[in-house]
mmCIF file of C-alpha atoms in Angstrom:
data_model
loop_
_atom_site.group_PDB
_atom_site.id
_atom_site.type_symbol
_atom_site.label_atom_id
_atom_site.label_comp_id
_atom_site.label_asym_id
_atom_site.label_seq_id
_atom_site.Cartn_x
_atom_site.Cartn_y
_atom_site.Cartn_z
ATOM 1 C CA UNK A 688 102.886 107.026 97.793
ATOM 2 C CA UNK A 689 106.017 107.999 95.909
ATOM 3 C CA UNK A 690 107.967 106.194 93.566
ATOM 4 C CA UNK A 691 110.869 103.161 95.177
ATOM 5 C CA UNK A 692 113.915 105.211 96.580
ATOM 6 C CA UNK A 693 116.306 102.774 95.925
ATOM 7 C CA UNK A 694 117.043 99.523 93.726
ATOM 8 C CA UNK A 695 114.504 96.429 95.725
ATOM 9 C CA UNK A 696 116.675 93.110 97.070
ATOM 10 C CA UNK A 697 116.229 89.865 95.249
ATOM 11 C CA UNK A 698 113.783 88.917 98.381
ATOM 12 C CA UNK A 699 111.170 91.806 97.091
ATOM 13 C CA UNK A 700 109.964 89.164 93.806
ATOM 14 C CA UNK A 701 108.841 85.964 95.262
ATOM 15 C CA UNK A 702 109.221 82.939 93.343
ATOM 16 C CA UNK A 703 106.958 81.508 91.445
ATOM 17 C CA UNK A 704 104.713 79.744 93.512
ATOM 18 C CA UNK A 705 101.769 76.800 92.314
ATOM 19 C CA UNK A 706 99.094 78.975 93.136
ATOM 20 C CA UNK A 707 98.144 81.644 95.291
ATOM 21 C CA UNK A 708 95.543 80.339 97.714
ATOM 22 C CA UNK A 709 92.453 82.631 99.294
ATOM 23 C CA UNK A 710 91.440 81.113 102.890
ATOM 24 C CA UNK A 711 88.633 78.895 102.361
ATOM 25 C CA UNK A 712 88.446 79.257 98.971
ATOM 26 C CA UNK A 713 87.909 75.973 96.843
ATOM 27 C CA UNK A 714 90.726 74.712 94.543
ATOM 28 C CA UNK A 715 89.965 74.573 90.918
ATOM 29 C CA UNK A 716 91.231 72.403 88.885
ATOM 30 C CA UNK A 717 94.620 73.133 87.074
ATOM 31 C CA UNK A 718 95.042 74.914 83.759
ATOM 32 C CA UNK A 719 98.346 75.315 81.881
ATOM 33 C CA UNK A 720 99.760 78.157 80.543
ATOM 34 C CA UNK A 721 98.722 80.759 83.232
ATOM 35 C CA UNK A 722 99.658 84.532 82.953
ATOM 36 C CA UNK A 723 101.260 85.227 86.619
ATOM 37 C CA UNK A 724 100.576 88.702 86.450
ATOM 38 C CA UNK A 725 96.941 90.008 85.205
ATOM 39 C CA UNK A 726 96.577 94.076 84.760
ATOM 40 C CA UNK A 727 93.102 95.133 84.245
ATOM 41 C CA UNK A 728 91.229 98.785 82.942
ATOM 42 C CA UNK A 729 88.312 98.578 84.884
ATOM 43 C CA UNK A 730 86.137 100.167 81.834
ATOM 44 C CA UNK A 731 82.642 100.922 81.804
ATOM 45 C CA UNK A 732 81.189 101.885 85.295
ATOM 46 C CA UNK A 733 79.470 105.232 84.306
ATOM 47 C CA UNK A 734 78.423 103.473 81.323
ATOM 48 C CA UNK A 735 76.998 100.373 83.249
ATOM 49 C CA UNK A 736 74.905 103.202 85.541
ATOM 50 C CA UNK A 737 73.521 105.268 82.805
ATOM 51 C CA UNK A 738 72.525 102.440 81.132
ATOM 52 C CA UNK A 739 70.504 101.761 84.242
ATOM 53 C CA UNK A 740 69.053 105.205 84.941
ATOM 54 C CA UNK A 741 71.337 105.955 87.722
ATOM 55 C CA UNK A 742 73.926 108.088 89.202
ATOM 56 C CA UNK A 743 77.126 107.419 87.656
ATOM 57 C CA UNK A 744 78.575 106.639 91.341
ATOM 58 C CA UNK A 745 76.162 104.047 91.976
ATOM 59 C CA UNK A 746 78.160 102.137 89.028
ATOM 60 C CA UNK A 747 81.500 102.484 90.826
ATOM 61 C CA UNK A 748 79.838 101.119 93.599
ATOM 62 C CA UNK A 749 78.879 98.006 91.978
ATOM 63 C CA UNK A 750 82.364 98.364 89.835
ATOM 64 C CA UNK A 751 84.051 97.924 93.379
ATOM 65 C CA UNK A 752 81.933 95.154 94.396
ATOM 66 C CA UNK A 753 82.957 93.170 91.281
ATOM 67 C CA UNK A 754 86.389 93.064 92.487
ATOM 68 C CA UNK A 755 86.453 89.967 94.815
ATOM 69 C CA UNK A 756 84.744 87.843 92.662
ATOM 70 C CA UNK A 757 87.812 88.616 90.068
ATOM 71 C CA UNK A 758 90.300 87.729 92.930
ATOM 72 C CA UNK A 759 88.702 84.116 93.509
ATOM 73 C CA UNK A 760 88.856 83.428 90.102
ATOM 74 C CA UNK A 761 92.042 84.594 89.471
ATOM 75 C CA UNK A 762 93.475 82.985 92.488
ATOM 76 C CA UNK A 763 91.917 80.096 91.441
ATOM 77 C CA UNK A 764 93.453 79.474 88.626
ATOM 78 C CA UNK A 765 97.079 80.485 89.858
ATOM 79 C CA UNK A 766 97.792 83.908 89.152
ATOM 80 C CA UNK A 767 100.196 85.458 91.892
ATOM 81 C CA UNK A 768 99.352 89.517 90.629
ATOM 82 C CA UNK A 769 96.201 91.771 90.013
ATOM 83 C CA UNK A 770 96.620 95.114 89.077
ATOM 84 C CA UNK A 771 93.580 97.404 88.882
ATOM 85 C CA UNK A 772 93.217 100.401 87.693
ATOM 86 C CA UNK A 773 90.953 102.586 89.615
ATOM 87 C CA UNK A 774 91.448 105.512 89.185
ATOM 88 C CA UNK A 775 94.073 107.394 86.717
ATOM 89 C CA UNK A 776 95.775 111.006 87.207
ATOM 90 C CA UNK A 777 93.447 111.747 84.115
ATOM 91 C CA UNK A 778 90.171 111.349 86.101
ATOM 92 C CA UNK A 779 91.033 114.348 88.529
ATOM 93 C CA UNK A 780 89.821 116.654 85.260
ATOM 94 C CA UNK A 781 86.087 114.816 85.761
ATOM 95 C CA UNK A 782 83.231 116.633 87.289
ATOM 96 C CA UNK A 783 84.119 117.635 91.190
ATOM 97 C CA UNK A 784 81.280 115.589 92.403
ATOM 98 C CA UNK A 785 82.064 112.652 90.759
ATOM 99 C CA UNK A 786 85.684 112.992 92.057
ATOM 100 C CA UNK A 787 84.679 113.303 95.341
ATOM 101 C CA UNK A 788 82.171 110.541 95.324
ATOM 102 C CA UNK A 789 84.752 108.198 94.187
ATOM 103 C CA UNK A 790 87.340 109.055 96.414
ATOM 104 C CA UNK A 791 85.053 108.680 99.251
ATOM 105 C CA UNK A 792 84.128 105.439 98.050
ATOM 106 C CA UNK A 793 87.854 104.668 98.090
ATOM 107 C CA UNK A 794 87.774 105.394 101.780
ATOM 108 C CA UNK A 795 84.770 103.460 102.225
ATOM 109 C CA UNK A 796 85.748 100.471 100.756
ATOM 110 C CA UNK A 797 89.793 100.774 102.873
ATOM 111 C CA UNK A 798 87.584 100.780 106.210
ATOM 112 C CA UNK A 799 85.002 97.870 105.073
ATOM 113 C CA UNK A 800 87.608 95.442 103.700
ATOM 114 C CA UNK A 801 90.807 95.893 105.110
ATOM 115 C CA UNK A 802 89.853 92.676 107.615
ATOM 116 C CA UNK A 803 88.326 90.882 105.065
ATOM 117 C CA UNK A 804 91.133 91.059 103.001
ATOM 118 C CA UNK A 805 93.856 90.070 105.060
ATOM 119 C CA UNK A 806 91.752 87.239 106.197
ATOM 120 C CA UNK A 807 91.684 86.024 102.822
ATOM 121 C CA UNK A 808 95.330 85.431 102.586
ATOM 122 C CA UNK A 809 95.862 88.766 100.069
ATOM 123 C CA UNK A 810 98.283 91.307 100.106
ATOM 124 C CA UNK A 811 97.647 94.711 99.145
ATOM 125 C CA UNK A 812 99.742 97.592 97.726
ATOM 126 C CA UNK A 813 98.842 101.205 96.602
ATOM 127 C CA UNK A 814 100.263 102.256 93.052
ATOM 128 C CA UNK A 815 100.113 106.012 92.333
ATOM 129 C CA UNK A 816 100.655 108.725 94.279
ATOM 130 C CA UNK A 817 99.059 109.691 97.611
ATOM 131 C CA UNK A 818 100.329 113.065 97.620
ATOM 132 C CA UNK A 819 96.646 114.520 96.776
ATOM 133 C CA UNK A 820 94.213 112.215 99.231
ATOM 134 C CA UNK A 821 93.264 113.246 102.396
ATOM 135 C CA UNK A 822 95.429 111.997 105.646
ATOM 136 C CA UNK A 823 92.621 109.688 106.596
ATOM 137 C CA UNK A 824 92.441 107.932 103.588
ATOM 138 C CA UNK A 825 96.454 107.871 103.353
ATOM 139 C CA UNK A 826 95.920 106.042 106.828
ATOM 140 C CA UNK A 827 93.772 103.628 105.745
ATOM 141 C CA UNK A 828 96.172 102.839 102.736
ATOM 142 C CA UNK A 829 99.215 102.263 105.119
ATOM 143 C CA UNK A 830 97.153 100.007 107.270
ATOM 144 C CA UNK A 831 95.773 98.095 104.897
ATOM 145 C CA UNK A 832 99.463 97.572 103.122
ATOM 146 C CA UNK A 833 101.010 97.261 106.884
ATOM 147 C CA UNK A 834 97.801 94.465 108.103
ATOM 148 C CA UNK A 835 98.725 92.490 104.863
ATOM 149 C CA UNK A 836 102.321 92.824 104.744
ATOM 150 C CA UNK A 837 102.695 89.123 105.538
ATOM 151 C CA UNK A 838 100.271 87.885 103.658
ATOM 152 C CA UNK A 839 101.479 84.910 100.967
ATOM 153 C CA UNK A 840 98.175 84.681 98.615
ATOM 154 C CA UNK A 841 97.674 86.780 95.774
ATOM 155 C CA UNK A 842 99.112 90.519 95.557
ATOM 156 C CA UNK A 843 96.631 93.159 94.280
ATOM 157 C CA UNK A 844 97.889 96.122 93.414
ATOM 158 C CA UNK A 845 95.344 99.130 93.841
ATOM 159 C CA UNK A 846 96.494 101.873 91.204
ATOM 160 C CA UNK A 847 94.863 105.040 92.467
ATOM 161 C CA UNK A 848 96.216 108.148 91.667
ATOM 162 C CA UNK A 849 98.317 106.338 88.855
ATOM 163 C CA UNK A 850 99.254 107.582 85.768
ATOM 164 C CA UNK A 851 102.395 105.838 83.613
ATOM 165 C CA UNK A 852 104.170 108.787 82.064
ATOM 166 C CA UNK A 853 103.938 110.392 85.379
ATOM 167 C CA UNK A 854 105.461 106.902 87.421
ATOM 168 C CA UNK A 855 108.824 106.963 84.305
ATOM 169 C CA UNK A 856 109.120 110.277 84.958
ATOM 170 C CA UNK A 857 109.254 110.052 89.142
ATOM 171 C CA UNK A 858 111.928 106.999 88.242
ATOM 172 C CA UNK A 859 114.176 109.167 86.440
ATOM 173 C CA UNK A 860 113.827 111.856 89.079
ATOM 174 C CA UNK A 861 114.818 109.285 91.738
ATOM 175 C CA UNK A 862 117.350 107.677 89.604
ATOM 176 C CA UNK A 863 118.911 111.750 89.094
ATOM 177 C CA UNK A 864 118.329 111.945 92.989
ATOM 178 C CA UNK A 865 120.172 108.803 93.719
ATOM 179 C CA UNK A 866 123.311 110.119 91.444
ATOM 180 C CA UNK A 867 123.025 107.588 89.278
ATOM 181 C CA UNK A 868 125.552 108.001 86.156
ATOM 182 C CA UNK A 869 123.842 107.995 83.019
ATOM 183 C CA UNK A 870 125.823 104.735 81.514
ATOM 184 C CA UNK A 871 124.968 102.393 84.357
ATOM 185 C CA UNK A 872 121.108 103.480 83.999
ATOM 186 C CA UNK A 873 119.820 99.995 83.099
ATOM 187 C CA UNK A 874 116.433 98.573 82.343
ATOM 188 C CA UNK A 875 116.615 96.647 85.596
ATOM 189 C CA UNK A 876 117.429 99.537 87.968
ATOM 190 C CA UNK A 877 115.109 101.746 86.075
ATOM 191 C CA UNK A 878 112.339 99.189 86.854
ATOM 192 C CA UNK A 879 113.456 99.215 90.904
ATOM 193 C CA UNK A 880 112.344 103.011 90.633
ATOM 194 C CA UNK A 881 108.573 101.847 89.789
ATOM 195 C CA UNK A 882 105.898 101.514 91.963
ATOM 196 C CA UNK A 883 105.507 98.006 90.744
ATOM 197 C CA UNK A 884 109.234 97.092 91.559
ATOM 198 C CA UNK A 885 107.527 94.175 94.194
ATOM 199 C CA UNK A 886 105.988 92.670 91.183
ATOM 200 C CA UNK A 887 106.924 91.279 87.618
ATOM 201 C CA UNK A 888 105.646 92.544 84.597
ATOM 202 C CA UNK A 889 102.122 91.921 83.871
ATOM 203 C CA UNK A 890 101.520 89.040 81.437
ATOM 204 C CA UNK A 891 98.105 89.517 80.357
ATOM 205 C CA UNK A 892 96.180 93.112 80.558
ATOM 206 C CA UNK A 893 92.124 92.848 79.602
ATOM 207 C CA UNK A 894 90.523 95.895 79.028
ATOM 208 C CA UNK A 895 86.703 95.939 79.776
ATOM 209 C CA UNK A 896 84.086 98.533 78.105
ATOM 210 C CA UNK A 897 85.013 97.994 74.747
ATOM 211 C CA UNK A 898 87.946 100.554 74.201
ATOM 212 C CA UNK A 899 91.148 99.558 72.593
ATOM 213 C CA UNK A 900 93.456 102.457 74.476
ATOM 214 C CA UNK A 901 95.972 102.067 76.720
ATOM 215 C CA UNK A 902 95.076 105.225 78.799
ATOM 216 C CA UNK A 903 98.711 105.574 80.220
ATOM 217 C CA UNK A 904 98.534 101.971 82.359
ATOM 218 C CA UNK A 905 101.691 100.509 83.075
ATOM 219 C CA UNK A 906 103.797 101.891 80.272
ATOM 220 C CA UNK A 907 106.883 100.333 80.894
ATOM 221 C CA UNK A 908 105.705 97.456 81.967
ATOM 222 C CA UNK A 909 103.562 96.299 79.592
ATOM 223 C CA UNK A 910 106.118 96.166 76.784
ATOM 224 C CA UNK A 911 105.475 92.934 75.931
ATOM 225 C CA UNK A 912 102.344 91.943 77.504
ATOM 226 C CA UNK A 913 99.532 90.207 75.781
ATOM 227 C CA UNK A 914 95.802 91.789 75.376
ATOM 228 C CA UNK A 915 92.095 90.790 75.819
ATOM 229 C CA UNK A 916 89.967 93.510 75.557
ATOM 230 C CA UNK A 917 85.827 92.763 75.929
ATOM 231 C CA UNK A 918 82.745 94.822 75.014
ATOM 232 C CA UNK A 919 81.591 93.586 78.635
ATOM 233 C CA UNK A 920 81.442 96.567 81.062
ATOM 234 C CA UNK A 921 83.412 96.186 84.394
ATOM 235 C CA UNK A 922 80.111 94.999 86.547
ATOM 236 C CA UNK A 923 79.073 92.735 84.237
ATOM 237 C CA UNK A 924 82.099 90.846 83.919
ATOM 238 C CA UNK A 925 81.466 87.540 84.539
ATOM 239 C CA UNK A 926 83.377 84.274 85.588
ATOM 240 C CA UNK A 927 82.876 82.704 82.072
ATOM 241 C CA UNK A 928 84.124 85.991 80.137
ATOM 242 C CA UNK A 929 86.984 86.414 82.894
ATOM 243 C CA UNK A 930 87.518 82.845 81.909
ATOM 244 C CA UNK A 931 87.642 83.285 78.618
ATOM 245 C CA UNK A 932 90.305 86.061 79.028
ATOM 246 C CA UNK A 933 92.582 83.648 80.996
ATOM 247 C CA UNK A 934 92.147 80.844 78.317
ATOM 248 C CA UNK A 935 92.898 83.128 75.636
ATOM 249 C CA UNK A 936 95.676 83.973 77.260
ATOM 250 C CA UNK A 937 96.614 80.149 77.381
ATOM 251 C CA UNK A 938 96.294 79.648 73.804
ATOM 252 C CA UNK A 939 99.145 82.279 72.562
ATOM 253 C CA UNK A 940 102.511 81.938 72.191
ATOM 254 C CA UNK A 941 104.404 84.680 73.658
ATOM 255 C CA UNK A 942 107.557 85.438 71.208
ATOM 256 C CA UNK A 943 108.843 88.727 73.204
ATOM 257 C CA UNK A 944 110.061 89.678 69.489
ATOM 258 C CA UNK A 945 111.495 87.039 68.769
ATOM 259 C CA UNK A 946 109.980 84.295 65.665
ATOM 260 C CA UNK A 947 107.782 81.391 66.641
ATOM 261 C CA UNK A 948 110.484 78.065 66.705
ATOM 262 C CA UNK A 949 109.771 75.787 63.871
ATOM 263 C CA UNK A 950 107.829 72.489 65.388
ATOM 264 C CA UNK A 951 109.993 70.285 63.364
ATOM 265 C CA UNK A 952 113.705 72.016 64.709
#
């Protein structure tokens, strides 16, 4: 996948909606101040499998089987966007097997639950770049994304490949590419050059495992998003302590650098 060529239509952000639903999943009950867009690190697999005695692929394994259990819950309580981050430019650098494991279990997981996915109402992008996967797996990707173009429920965003520094510096390739003059560069076109241009900014980002980096995620994006970052590894994270995430969430006030208004004004 490459960065957006060109500046995305008004149609590309769908309004807010009351609640993207999965197919015969069952409605919970309604909760106020709910982040629309929720980014998450998925920190901790290796950990989770060492822990255990095992192969560090076997917890990336159960880290990808944790993931629809997030998008019930999510959906559940009305978020419209999940970003996850699978797997960063960074992680190229780890050992070869390791790399290849998880990219096969990429591949795996693309032929397994492409159906199952579209079935349940989500649609699915790729964030990154595709440039060094194999042609099968770059198949998969565009079916998947093609079978779920349609789709109305909640958007997850897959970033594979992905690396922030690397996605602002595509955008100001494309903008140079697209002979953009320098004074009409604005933070709105610049954001139509992402890879999350379909999407708004994510509200809430929890990082699980423990670690308080960033780890180049969503840069730009995040600029004003709130954290929740748990000692819980990625498979282990439950419904209560995604729960608690989402309710933490609910109990800030978001001021975007501005001051918090005076109750009595």
């Amino acid at each position: 996948m490459t960065a957006h060529t060109g500046p995305a239509d008004s149609s590309q952000f769908p309004a807010a909606r009351a609640g993207p639903k999965i197919r015969g999943q069952v409605e919970s009950p309604v909760h106020s101040a709910v982040p629309r867009h929720v980014a998450i690190i998925m920190d901790g697999n290796g950990r989770w499998a060492e822990q255990r005695g095992l192969p560090r692929l076997s917890g990336h394994r159960e880290g990808v089987n944790a993931i629809p259990r997030v998008l019930d819950v999510l959906a559940g309580r009305g978020v419209e966007y999940l970003t996850i981050y699978a797997f960063s430019t960074e992680n190229w650098s780890r050992p070869s097997s390791e790399v290849e494991g998880i990219v096969e279990l990429l591949h795996e997981t693309l032929q397994r639950d492409t159906d199952i996915l579209n079935e349940k109402n989500v649609r699915v992008f790729h964030i990154g770049n595709a440039e060094r996967l194999s042609q099968d797996i770059r198949k998969a990707v565009e079916r998947i994304q093609d079978m779920t173009r349609d789709n109305t429920g909640i958007v997850l965003n897959v970033a594979f490949d992905y690396g922030g520094r690397q996605e602002i510096l595509a955008a100001v390739r494309q903008l140079i590419r697209d002979g953009v003059p320098a004074e009409d560069v604005t933070e709105e076109l610049f954001s139509h050059r992402l890879f999350t241009a379909h999407c708004p900014d994510p509200d809430l980002i929890i990082r699980t495992g423990g670690e308080l980096r960033i780890s180049n995620f969503l840069l730009w994006q995040s600029a004003y998003s709130e954290y929740f970052h748990t000692p819980t590894l990625w498979p282990d994270l439950d419904d209560a302590e995604l729960e608690r995430a989402l309710d933490s969430y609910g109990n800030r006030q978001r001021r975007f650098g501005n001051i918090t208004p005076d109750p009595g004004e």
